[in-house]
Each structure stands twice: as C-alpha cells, then as structure tokens.
Amino acid sequence: MSFRRFAWHAGIALALAGGLPPAAIAQDGAKAWPQQPVRFIVPTPPGAPVNIIVRLLQPKLQAACGQPVVMENKPGAGGNIGAHEVAQATDGHTILAAPDTVVTVNPHLYKKMGFDPGKDLVPVTYLASFNQMLVCNPRTGFGNLAALLRSTRKQPVTYASSGQGGPSHLAMELLLASTNSKIVHEPYRGPSLTAQDLVSGQVQCGFIASTVVLPFVKDGRQKGLAVSSGARSPQAPAIPTVAEDDVVGFDATFVETLQAPASLPKGVVDKVRGDVTKLLLTPEMKDRLLEQDLITVANTPAEASRRAAADQTKWGRIAKTMNLTLD
C-alpha cells in the first residue's frame, strides 16, 4: 500500500473515531466537511425559539451535509454551560445555536464565564430575530401596559421569565428601569413551564418569547399587552409595542445565532454559513419561521460580528445603569 493511500485510510479511521482536528480539516479543505455527525449545542431548555429554528433546519441540513445533524440541549447559567462546551470543542463538528445574549449580555452579567466569547467563539450567522411579548393572565384584569404599571404602585405584582439573564428577564428589567416600576421576578427554567404556569394563574404576568405565548394569546388564555421589539408582530398586529405605550425608544429585540469555536477553520465556517443561509432564505423556510413570529436574518459573519459588538455596548450600558449582575 502506498503512503498516500495509507494516509487516506488513516484519515478516514480518525474521522470515524472522533473527527479530524481543525488543522487536518483545514488541510483537506472545507469540501471534505463534515466527516462525522454535526452537533448543534443549544444552551436553552426545550421550547425556546432557537430549538424551533434548529428543528426546522435539521432534516434539510442533514441532507445537504450527508451526515446526521444532532441537537443537544445543555442549559444553565444563562447559556454559559453549553457555550463553554462549544468554545472548548476541538472535533471540528460542534456548533453553538443560541440567543445572542450569550455573547452580547453575559459578559456584563457574569464575572466568571469560563471562556471569553470574543476570543473563543466566532460568529457564523444570525438565524432569526425574535421579540418578547408581555402577557398577563386574563383574571388579573390588566387590559394594557398602562393598567399593569398603575397596579404595581398599589399592590405586589409577579412576573415570570424564562430564566435569569435571558431575553425575557432582560426585556422586563429594561421596562421596569425605563418606567421606574417594581414587579416581583419569578425566574423559571425555560419558556414552556413558564407559559403553563401563566395559563394556570400560578404567576400573574410574563415577558416571554412571542413564539411561545402567541398560541395562548390567540385562544384567549393569555392577554397580550405589548411586544418588546421596535415594530409590531406580524402575527399579532393588534398588540402595540412597548415604545407605542409611551416608553419612548424602547427596543429589546433579540436574535438567535450560530457561533463556532474559534479553532474552526474559516473555510469550514464559511461552508456552514453557506449551507445554513441557503436553507434560511428559501421562501418555504422564511414562511415557516414567520408563522412562529421569527424574522429571518441570515447575515454574514462580519455583519453578525458588527451587530454583536453594537448590542454588547448597548446592553453593557443598560446592565451598568440597572446594576444587574448574576454572580
């Protein structure tokens, strides 16, 4: 057997055993990628918007890659646990699918993340933007945002979030700071249980991803008061934005992103981005995301990096103003 043929067989064996290291992938070229199952680490509990996006992409991306595409939920510490695993990954086939807060907000909230998002992760693309919807159990009688805020000055009101440091928590804390209001925070582990307890009345209100609560608003089990983004939701156009309710300039729009370990060769990052954005930009996928109140973004790594830097500055200023820390 020639040395070249031996080396080829050795490379295949190594790929099957645990994947070629990034340097070897770079040498073989991005065309050889992927050589084993691709893992999408999602650092949120099931039910979050990013889970929906990955589930929609999974079968078509798997067909494009010619390898299994696996999603693994690894929640905890505002997404830091799953993100840390990806930052340290060296197998060349592990990608982070997460809300942008992991890289834009967490550095301001956690003194010890275990990794540096700016150095250990690189953006692949932004997937889709999403907003939070402020909802209350109909039995509270809060018909709009103004009524809710007036009530907080007379009696204790509770609100649920999907977890400390996550988009729903941040959106509400920004609203409370902007209106000089106080509402008791009850953090949950993920949006699904939060929505269930809102419906049952275990908690009065919540600022939850619209993707999760819209079905409950449409069937009357929740009352939608406002959305966090700068524009009304196309799926619920009758519900005003927070900014329209006299909180001028309020905008808490978030984005689900793909991030790769910094060790992943640029050619592979570009290939992942190309495969994913090609699927995201099909009319079918855009429509399916829109049905879930998710607006397709599909930007370049450079565009994602610029936006992340701007949002990190914005949330850093807000976190400092609110004196918001989590460790």
mmCIF file of C-alpha atoms in Angstrom:
data_model
loop_
_atom_site.group_PDB
_atom_site.id
_atom_site.type_symbol
_atom_site.label_atom_id
_atom_site.label_comp_id
_atom_site.label_asym_id
_atom_site.label_seq_id
_atom_site.Cartn_x
_atom_site.Cartn_y
_atom_site.Cartn_z
ATOM 1 C CA MET A 1 0.000 0.000 0.000
ATOM 2 C CA SER A 2 1.391 3.418 -0.959
ATOM 3 C CA PHE A 3 1.981 6.055 1.689
ATOM 4 C CA ARG A 4 -0.693 8.282 0.117
ATOM 5 C CA ARG A 5 -3.311 5.514 0.244
ATOM 6 C CA PHE A 6 -2.244 4.637 3.810
ATOM 7 C CA ALA A 7 -2.612 8.287 4.870
ATOM 8 C CA TRP A 8 -6.062 8.464 3.279
ATOM 9 C CA HIS A 9 -7.223 5.352 5.156
ATOM 10 C CA ALA A 10 -5.714 6.682 8.382
ATOM 11 C CA GLY A 11 -7.602 9.950 7.949
ATOM 12 C CA ILE A 12 -10.911 8.141 7.463
ATOM 13 C CA ALA A 13 -10.272 5.993 10.518
ATOM 14 C CA LEU A 14 -9.523 9.056 12.604
ATOM 15 C CA ALA A 15 -12.688 10.773 11.386
ATOM 16 C CA LEU A 16 -14.788 7.771 12.359
ATOM 17 C CA ALA A 17 -13.096 7.508 15.726
ATOM 18 C CA GLY A 18 -13.717 11.103 16.761
ATOM 19 C CA GLY A 19 -13.191 13.504 13.907
ATOM 20 C CA LEU A 20 -10.189 15.086 12.321
ATOM 21 C CA PRO A 21 -8.773 18.014 14.267
ATOM 22 C CA PRO A 22 -9.355 21.503 12.819
ATOM 23 C CA ALA A 23 -5.839 21.675 11.344
ATOM 24 C CA ALA A 24 -6.456 18.484 9.384
ATOM 25 C CA ILE A 25 -9.842 19.758 8.230
ATOM 26 C CA ALA A 26 -8.185 22.959 7.035
ATOM 27 C CA GLN A 27 -5.584 20.955 5.142
ATOM 28 C CA ASP A 28 -8.205 18.752 3.465
ATOM 29 C CA GLY A 29 -10.334 21.784 2.650
ATOM 30 C CA ALA A 30 -13.887 22.704 3.564
ATOM 31 C CA LYS A 31 -15.222 20.468 0.794
ATOM 32 C CA ALA A 32 -14.366 17.452 2.940
ATOM 33 C CA TRP A 33 -16.528 18.769 5.780
ATOM 34 C CA PRO A 34 -18.426 17.256 7.528
ATOM 35 C CA GLN A 35 -16.733 13.940 8.158
ATOM 36 C CA GLN A 36 -18.908 12.878 11.092
ATOM 37 C CA PRO A 37 -22.225 13.886 12.724
ATOM 38 C CA VAL A 38 -22.621 17.622 13.301
ATOM 39 C CA ARG A 39 -23.615 18.619 16.836
ATOM 40 C CA PHE A 40 -25.657 21.744 17.467
ATOM 41 C CA ILE A 41 -25.360 22.598 21.150
ATOM 42 C CA VAL A 42 -28.414 24.596 22.266
ATOM 43 C CA PRO A 43 -27.800 26.145 25.712
ATOM 44 C CA THR A 44 -31.509 26.589 26.494
ATOM 45 C CA PRO A 45 -34.233 24.227 27.702
ATOM 46 C CA PRO A 46 -36.559 22.764 25.050
ATOM 47 C CA GLY A 47 -39.273 25.109 23.800
ATOM 48 C CA ALA A 48 -37.129 28.201 23.231
ATOM 49 C CA PRO A 49 -37.177 29.832 19.759
ATOM 50 C CA VAL A 50 -33.735 28.506 18.853
ATOM 51 C CA ASN A 51 -34.990 24.938 19.323
ATOM 52 C CA ILE A 52 -37.730 25.594 16.789
ATOM 53 C CA ILE A 53 -35.273 27.001 14.254
ATOM 54 C CA VAL A 54 -32.824 24.101 14.549
ATOM 55 C CA ARG A 55 -35.664 21.559 14.315
ATOM 56 C CA LEU A 56 -36.870 23.192 11.092
ATOM 57 C CA LEU A 57 -33.363 23.248 9.611
ATOM 58 C CA GLN A 58 -32.349 19.780 10.792
ATOM 59 C CA PRO A 59 -33.726 17.469 8.050
ATOM 60 C CA LYS A 60 -32.716 19.659 5.107
ATOM 61 C CA LEU A 61 -29.309 20.476 6.581
ATOM 62 C CA GLN A 62 -28.739 16.791 7.202
ATOM 63 C CA ALA A 63 -29.480 16.066 3.548
ATOM 64 C CA ALA A 64 -27.122 18.848 2.437
ATOM 65 C CA CYS A 65 -24.323 17.673 4.738
ATOM 66 C CA GLY A 66 -24.644 13.968 4.095
ATOM 67 C CA GLN A 67 -24.169 13.413 7.825
ATOM 68 C CA PRO A 68 -26.525 13.263 10.824
ATOM 69 C CA VAL A 69 -27.277 16.643 12.399
ATOM 70 C CA VAL A 70 -27.898 16.320 16.136
ATOM 71 C CA MET A 71 -29.318 18.907 18.526
ATOM 72 C CA GLU A 72 -28.322 18.706 22.199
ATOM 73 C CA ASN A 73 -29.929 20.928 24.835
ATOM 74 C CA LYS A 74 -27.416 21.920 27.508
ATOM 75 C CA PRO A 75 -28.994 24.755 29.514
ATOM 76 C CA GLY A 76 -27.656 26.546 32.553
ATOM 77 C CA ALA A 77 -26.045 29.812 33.689
ATOM 78 C CA GLY A 78 -27.800 31.891 31.059
ATOM 79 C CA GLY A 79 -26.400 29.718 28.275
ATOM 80 C CA ASN A 80 -22.813 29.746 29.546
ATOM 81 C CA ILE A 81 -22.638 25.996 30.183
ATOM 82 C CA GLY A 82 -23.439 24.992 26.604
ATOM 83 C CA ALA A 83 -21.431 27.852 25.127
ATOM 84 C CA HIS A 84 -18.405 26.887 27.212
ATOM 85 C CA GLU A 85 -18.522 23.356 25.807
ATOM 86 C CA VAL A 86 -18.568 24.670 22.247
ATOM 87 C CA ALA A 87 -15.762 27.159 22.951
ATOM 88 C CA GLN A 88 -13.554 24.263 24.057
ATOM 89 C CA ALA A 89 -14.599 21.837 21.293
ATOM 90 C CA THR A 90 -11.778 20.631 19.046
ATOM 91 C CA ASP A 91 -13.557 17.993 16.961
ATOM 92 C CA GLY A 92 -14.407 20.434 14.166
ATOM 93 C CA HIS A 93 -18.079 19.418 14.163
ATOM 94 C CA THR A 94 -19.588 21.205 17.178
ATOM 95 C CA ILE A 95 -21.578 24.417 16.653
ATOM 96 C CA LEU A 96 -23.433 26.655 19.112
ATOM 97 C CA ALA A 97 -27.038 27.646 18.334
ATOM 98 C CA ALA A 98 -28.012 30.208 20.951
ATOM 99 C CA PRO A 99 -29.619 33.556 21.678
ATOM 100 C CA ASP A 100 -27.267 36.443 21.085
ATOM 101 C CA THR A 101 -27.369 37.270 24.816
ATOM 102 C CA VAL A 102 -24.688 34.626 25.391
ATOM 103 C CA VAL A 103 -22.146 36.856 23.642
ATOM 104 C CA THR A 104 -23.705 40.320 23.990
ATOM 105 C CA VAL A 105 -25.093 40.346 27.542
ATOM 106 C CA ASN A 106 -23.492 37.580 29.591
ATOM 107 C CA PRO A 107 -20.023 39.195 29.670
ATOM 108 C CA HIS A 108 -21.651 42.059 31.602
ATOM 109 C CA LEU A 109 -23.655 39.841 33.969
ATOM 110 C CA TYR A 110 -21.180 37.077 34.864
ATOM 111 C CA LYS A 111 -17.733 37.722 36.273
ATOM 112 C CA LYS A 112 -16.684 34.117 35.639
ATOM 113 C CA MET A 113 -17.984 32.643 32.397
ATOM 114 C CA GLY A 114 -15.198 30.097 31.994
ATOM 115 C CA PHE A 115 -14.479 31.336 28.463
ATOM 116 C CA ASP A 116 -14.155 34.580 26.516
ATOM 117 C CA PRO A 117 -16.921 34.867 23.887
ATOM 118 C CA GLY A 118 -14.930 37.452 21.944
ATOM 119 C CA LYS A 119 -11.862 35.207 21.660
ATOM 120 C CA ASP A 120 -13.121 31.628 21.954
ATOM 121 C CA LEU A 121 -16.171 31.870 19.663
ATOM 122 C CA VAL A 122 -16.626 33.275 16.157
ATOM 123 C CA PRO A 123 -19.965 34.216 14.566
ATOM 124 C CA VAL A 124 -21.226 32.058 11.717
ATOM 125 C CA THR A 125 -24.524 33.801 11.024
ATOM 126 C CA TYR A 126 -27.574 35.221 12.734
ATOM 127 C CA LEU A 127 -30.546 32.941 12.165
ATOM 128 C CA ALA A 128 -33.662 34.936 13.033
ATOM 129 C CA SER A 129 -34.758 37.794 15.259
ATOM 130 C CA PHE A 130 -37.486 37.427 17.853
ATOM 131 C CA ASN A 131 -39.225 39.565 20.415
ATOM 132 C CA GLN A 132 -40.690 39.120 23.841
ATOM 133 C CA MET A 133 -44.404 39.534 24.473
ATOM 134 C CA LEU A 134 -45.681 40.929 27.742
ATOM 135 C CA VAL A 135 -48.678 38.810 28.707
ATOM 136 C CA CYS A 136 -50.880 38.552 31.775
ATOM 137 C CA ASN A 137 -53.425 36.028 32.939
ATOM 138 C CA PRO A 138 -56.858 37.420 31.941
ATOM 139 C CA ARG A 139 -58.056 37.088 35.536
ATOM 140 C CA THR A 140 -55.703 39.909 36.550
ATOM 141 C CA GLY A 141 -57.854 42.371 34.620
ATOM 142 C CA PHE A 142 -54.831 44.179 33.156
ATOM 143 C CA GLY A 143 -56.070 45.368 29.779
ATOM 144 C CA ASN A 144 -52.928 47.195 28.701
ATOM 145 C CA LEU A 145 -49.416 48.093 29.792
ATOM 146 C CA ALA A 146 -50.510 51.318 31.495
ATOM 147 C CA ALA A 147 -53.013 49.419 33.654
ATOM 148 C CA LEU A 148 -50.346 46.927 34.701
ATOM 149 C CA LEU A 149 -47.883 49.645 35.670
ATOM 150 C CA ARG A 150 -50.542 51.561 37.601
ATOM 151 C CA SER A 151 -51.391 48.416 39.549
ATOM 152 C CA THR A 152 -47.755 47.881 40.572
ATOM 153 C CA ARG A 153 -47.906 51.139 42.548
ATOM 154 C CA LYS A 154 -50.801 49.829 44.644
ATOM 155 C CA GLN A 155 -50.120 46.110 45.136
ATOM 156 C CA PRO A 156 -47.408 43.491 44.519
ATOM 157 C CA VAL A 157 -47.426 42.008 41.023
ATOM 158 C CA THR A 158 -45.380 38.989 39.926
ATOM 159 C CA TYR A 159 -43.882 38.269 36.550
ATOM 160 C CA ALA A 160 -42.240 35.135 35.203
ATOM 161 C CA SER A 161 -39.220 34.955 32.944
ATOM 162 C CA SER A 162 -37.658 32.028 31.109
ATOM 163 C CA GLY A 163 -34.533 32.327 33.253
ATOM 164 C CA GLN A 164 -32.143 34.764 34.847
ATOM 165 C CA GLY A 165 -30.146 36.766 32.347
ATOM 166 C CA GLY A 166 -32.169 35.541 29.382
ATOM 167 C CA PRO A 167 -34.056 37.709 26.879
ATOM 168 C CA SER A 168 -37.342 37.658 28.813
ATOM 169 C CA HIS A 169 -35.647 38.721 32.056
ATOM 170 C CA LEU A 170 -33.677 41.468 30.336
ATOM 171 C CA ALA A 171 -36.678 42.829 28.461
ATOM 172 C CA MET A 172 -38.705 43.171 31.654
ATOM 173 C CA GLU A 173 -35.847 44.628 33.675
ATOM 174 C CA LEU A 174 -35.312 47.220 30.952
ATOM 175 C CA LEU A 175 -39.027 48.046 31.008
ATOM 176 C CA LEU A 176 -39.076 48.371 34.795
ATOM 177 C CA ALA A 177 -35.999 50.583 34.774
ATOM 178 C CA SER A 178 -37.470 52.714 31.972
ATOM 179 C CA THR A 179 -40.743 53.272 33.870
ATOM 180 C CA ASN A 180 -39.392 53.347 37.428
ATOM 181 C CA SER A 181 -41.637 50.397 38.307
ATOM 182 C CA LYS A 182 -41.239 47.344 40.520
ATOM 183 C CA ILE A 183 -42.566 43.852 39.818
ATOM 184 C CA VAL A 184 -41.529 40.697 41.670
ATOM 185 C CA HIS A 185 -39.430 38.415 39.456
ATOM 186 C CA GLU A 186 -40.021 34.662 39.409
ATOM 187 C CA PRO A 187 -37.415 33.049 37.132
ATOM 188 C CA TYR A 188 -38.218 29.693 35.541
ATOM 189 C CA ARG A 189 -36.080 27.163 33.704
ATOM 190 C CA GLY A 190 -37.235 27.666 30.142
ATOM 191 C CA PRO A 191 -40.346 29.054 28.470
ATOM 192 C CA SER A 192 -42.619 26.004 28.357
ATOM 193 C CA LEU A 193 -43.225 25.640 32.105
ATOM 194 C CA THR A 194 -43.430 29.431 32.362
ATOM 195 C CA ALA A 195 -46.264 29.529 29.837
ATOM 196 C CA GLN A 196 -48.110 26.702 31.613
ATOM 197 C CA ASP A 197 -47.995 28.483 34.975
ATOM 198 C CA LEU A 198 -49.142 31.713 33.369
ATOM 199 C CA VAL A 199 -52.185 29.933 31.983
ATOM 200 C CA SER A 200 -52.970 28.267 35.318
ATOM 201 C CA GLY A 201 -52.556 31.545 37.205
ATOM 202 C CA GLN A 202 -49.579 30.423 39.303
ATOM 203 C CA VAL A 203 -47.942 33.676 38.221
ATOM 204 C CA GLN A 204 -49.706 36.826 37.063
ATOM 205 C CA CYS A 205 -47.660 38.075 34.121
ATOM 206 C CA GLY A 206 -44.659 37.227 31.999
ATOM 207 C CA PHE A 207 -42.407 38.695 29.351
ATOM 208 C CA ILE A 208 -41.891 35.586 27.221
ATOM 209 C CA ALA A 209 -40.793 34.916 23.633
ATOM 210 C CA SER A 210 -43.788 35.615 21.415
ATOM 211 C CA THR A 211 -43.139 32.314 19.634
ATOM 212 C CA VAL A 212 -44.090 30.519 22.851
ATOM 213 C CA VAL A 213 -47.042 32.581 24.113
ATOM 214 C CA LEU A 214 -48.800 33.543 20.877
ATOM 215 C CA PRO A 215 -50.971 30.393 20.802
ATOM 216 C CA PHE A 216 -52.220 31.196 24.310
ATOM 217 C CA VAL A 217 -52.936 34.812 23.351
ATOM 218 C CA LYS A 218 -54.835 33.797 20.236
ATOM 219 C CA ASP A 219 -57.099 31.378 22.116
ATOM 220 C CA GLY A 220 -57.741 33.841 24.940
ATOM 221 C CA ARG A 221 -55.861 32.067 27.722
ATOM 222 C CA GLN A 222 -53.436 34.987 27.949
ATOM 223 C CA LYS A 223 -53.859 38.715 27.419
ATOM 224 C CA GLY A 224 -51.125 40.257 25.261
ATOM 225 C CA LEU A 225 -50.206 43.754 26.446
ATOM 226 C CA ALA A 226 -47.124 44.730 24.426
ATOM 227 C CA VAL A 227 -44.185 43.429 22.394
ATOM 228 C CA SER A 228 -40.570 44.299 23.071
ATOM 229 C CA SER A 229 -39.356 45.000 19.537
ATOM 230 C CA GLY A 230 -39.442 48.272 17.637
ATOM 231 C CA ALA A 231 -42.213 47.057 15.336
ATOM 232 C CA ARG A 232 -45.455 45.190 15.946
ATOM 233 C CA SER A 233 -45.534 41.455 15.461
ATOM 234 C CA PRO A 234 -46.882 40.399 12.044
ATOM 235 C CA GLN A 235 -48.596 37.528 13.842
ATOM 236 C CA ALA A 236 -50.315 39.794 16.375
ATOM 237 C CA PRO A 237 -50.630 43.233 14.750
ATOM 238 C CA ALA A 238 -53.262 44.430 17.245
ATOM 239 C CA ILE A 239 -50.778 44.300 20.151
ATOM 240 C CA PRO A 240 -48.764 47.545 20.454
ATOM 241 C CA THR A 241 -45.047 47.822 21.013
ATOM 242 C CA VAL A 242 -43.765 48.972 24.404
ATOM 243 C CA ALA A 243 -42.483 52.121 22.687
ATOM 244 C CA GLU A 244 -46.012 52.913 21.496
ATOM 245 C CA ASP A 245 -47.168 52.793 25.117
ATOM 246 C CA ASP A 246 -45.219 55.944 25.958
ATOM 247 C CA VAL A 247 -41.913 54.213 26.756
ATOM 248 C CA VAL A 248 -40.135 56.175 24.051
ATOM 249 C CA GLY A 249 -37.207 54.454 22.335
ATOM 250 C CA PHE A 250 -37.775 51.082 23.990
ATOM 251 C CA ASP A 251 -36.454 48.209 21.862
ATOM 252 C CA ALA A 252 -35.476 44.814 23.217
ATOM 253 C CA THR A 253 -35.114 42.743 20.071
ATOM 254 C CA PHE A 254 -33.051 39.571 20.305
ATOM 255 C CA VAL A 255 -31.545 37.214 17.747
ATOM 256 C CA GLU A 256 -30.848 33.503 17.589
ATOM 257 C CA THR A 257 -27.307 32.915 16.352
ATOM 258 C CA LEU A 258 -24.828 30.311 15.221
ATOM 259 C CA GLN A 259 -21.368 30.511 16.810
ATOM 260 C CA ALA A 260 -18.376 28.273 16.153
ATOM 261 C CA PRO A 261 -15.236 27.535 18.157
ATOM 262 C CA ALA A 262 -12.503 29.997 17.241
ATOM 263 C CA SER A 263 -10.343 26.996 16.296
ATOM 264 C CA LEU A 264 -12.666 26.054 13.418
ATOM 265 C CA PRO A 265 -11.031 26.910 10.076
ATOM 266 C CA LYS A 266 -12.539 29.855 8.223
ATOM 267 C CA GLY A 267 -13.299 27.684 5.220
ATOM 268 C CA VAL A 268 -15.477 25.434 7.353
ATOM 269 C CA VAL A 269 -17.185 28.409 8.995
ATOM 270 C CA ASP A 270 -17.980 29.752 5.524
ATOM 271 C CA LYS A 271 -19.328 26.378 4.433
ATOM 272 C CA VAL A 272 -21.572 26.076 7.479
ATOM 273 C CA ARG A 273 -22.827 29.593 6.909
ATOM 274 C CA GLY A 274 -23.451 28.901 3.217
ATOM 275 C CA ASP A 275 -25.376 25.682 3.868
ATOM 276 C CA VAL A 276 -27.486 27.231 6.646
ATOM 277 C CA THR A 277 -28.285 30.563 4.994
ATOM 278 C CA LYS A 278 -29.181 28.870 1.720
ATOM 279 C CA LEU A 279 -31.885 26.997 3.623
ATOM 280 C CA LEU A 280 -32.951 30.008 5.707
ATOM 281 C CA LEU A 281 -33.529 32.152 2.635
ATOM 282 C CA THR A 282 -35.824 29.740 0.820
ATOM 283 C CA PRO A 283 -39.410 31.044 0.678
ATOM 284 C CA GLU A 284 -40.637 27.895 2.429
ATOM 285 C CA MET A 285 -38.305 28.315 5.406
ATOM 286 C CA LYS A 286 -38.894 32.053 5.714
ATOM 287 C CA ASP A 287 -42.646 31.439 5.767
ATOM 288 C CA ARG A 288 -42.367 28.670 8.346
ATOM 289 C CA LEU A 289 -40.251 30.879 10.587
ATOM 290 C CA LEU A 290 -42.636 33.799 10.157
ATOM 291 C CA GLU A 291 -45.502 31.559 11.264
ATOM 292 C CA GLN A 292 -43.584 31.236 14.538
ATOM 293 C CA ASP A 293 -43.078 35.029 14.721
ATOM 294 C CA LEU A 294 -39.408 34.644 13.788
ATOM 295 C CA ILE A 295 -37.906 37.050 11.243
ATOM 296 C CA THR A 296 -35.133 35.567 9.082
ATOM 297 C CA VAL A 297 -31.782 37.379 9.264
ATOM 298 C CA ALA A 298 -29.122 35.159 7.580
ATOM 299 C CA ASN A 299 -26.298 37.714 7.648
ATOM 300 C CA THR A 300 -22.561 37.265 7.072
ATOM 301 C CA PRO A 301 -20.065 36.592 9.880
ATOM 302 C CA ALA A 302 -18.757 40.162 9.503
ATOM 303 C CA GLU A 303 -22.275 41.610 9.757
ATOM 304 C CA ALA A 304 -23.036 39.379 12.732
ATOM 305 C CA SER A 305 -19.838 40.499 14.425
ATOM 306 C CA ARG A 306 -20.636 44.194 13.938
ATOM 307 C CA ARG A 307 -24.167 43.784 15.251
ATOM 308 C CA ALA A 308 -22.971 41.769 18.245
ATOM 309 C CA ALA A 309 -20.448 44.496 19.107
ATOM 310 C CA ALA A 310 -23.134 47.177 18.961
ATOM 311 C CA ASP A 311 -25.541 45.122 21.093
ATOM 312 C CA GLN A 312 -22.812 44.310 23.596
ATOM 313 C CA THR A 313 -22.174 48.023 24.045
ATOM 314 C CA LYS A 314 -25.907 48.714 24.381
ATOM 315 C CA TRP A 315 -26.540 46.011 26.987
ATOM 316 C CA GLY A 316 -23.344 46.849 28.843
ATOM 317 C CA ARG A 317 -24.622 50.373 29.328
ATOM 318 C CA ILE A 318 -28.032 49.076 30.417
ATOM 319 C CA ALA A 319 -26.579 46.471 32.815
ATOM 320 C CA LYS A 320 -24.407 49.136 34.424
ATOM 321 C CA THR A 321 -27.334 51.528 34.788
ATOM 322 C CA MET A 322 -29.505 48.804 36.346
ATOM 323 C CA ASN A 323 -26.601 47.429 38.415
ATOM 324 C CA LEU A 324 -27.546 43.999 37.056
ATOM 325 C CA THR A 325 -25.146 41.131 37.882
ATOM 326 C CA LEU A 326 -25.723 37.398 38.350
ATOM 327 C CA ASP A 327 -22.603 36.176 40.175
#
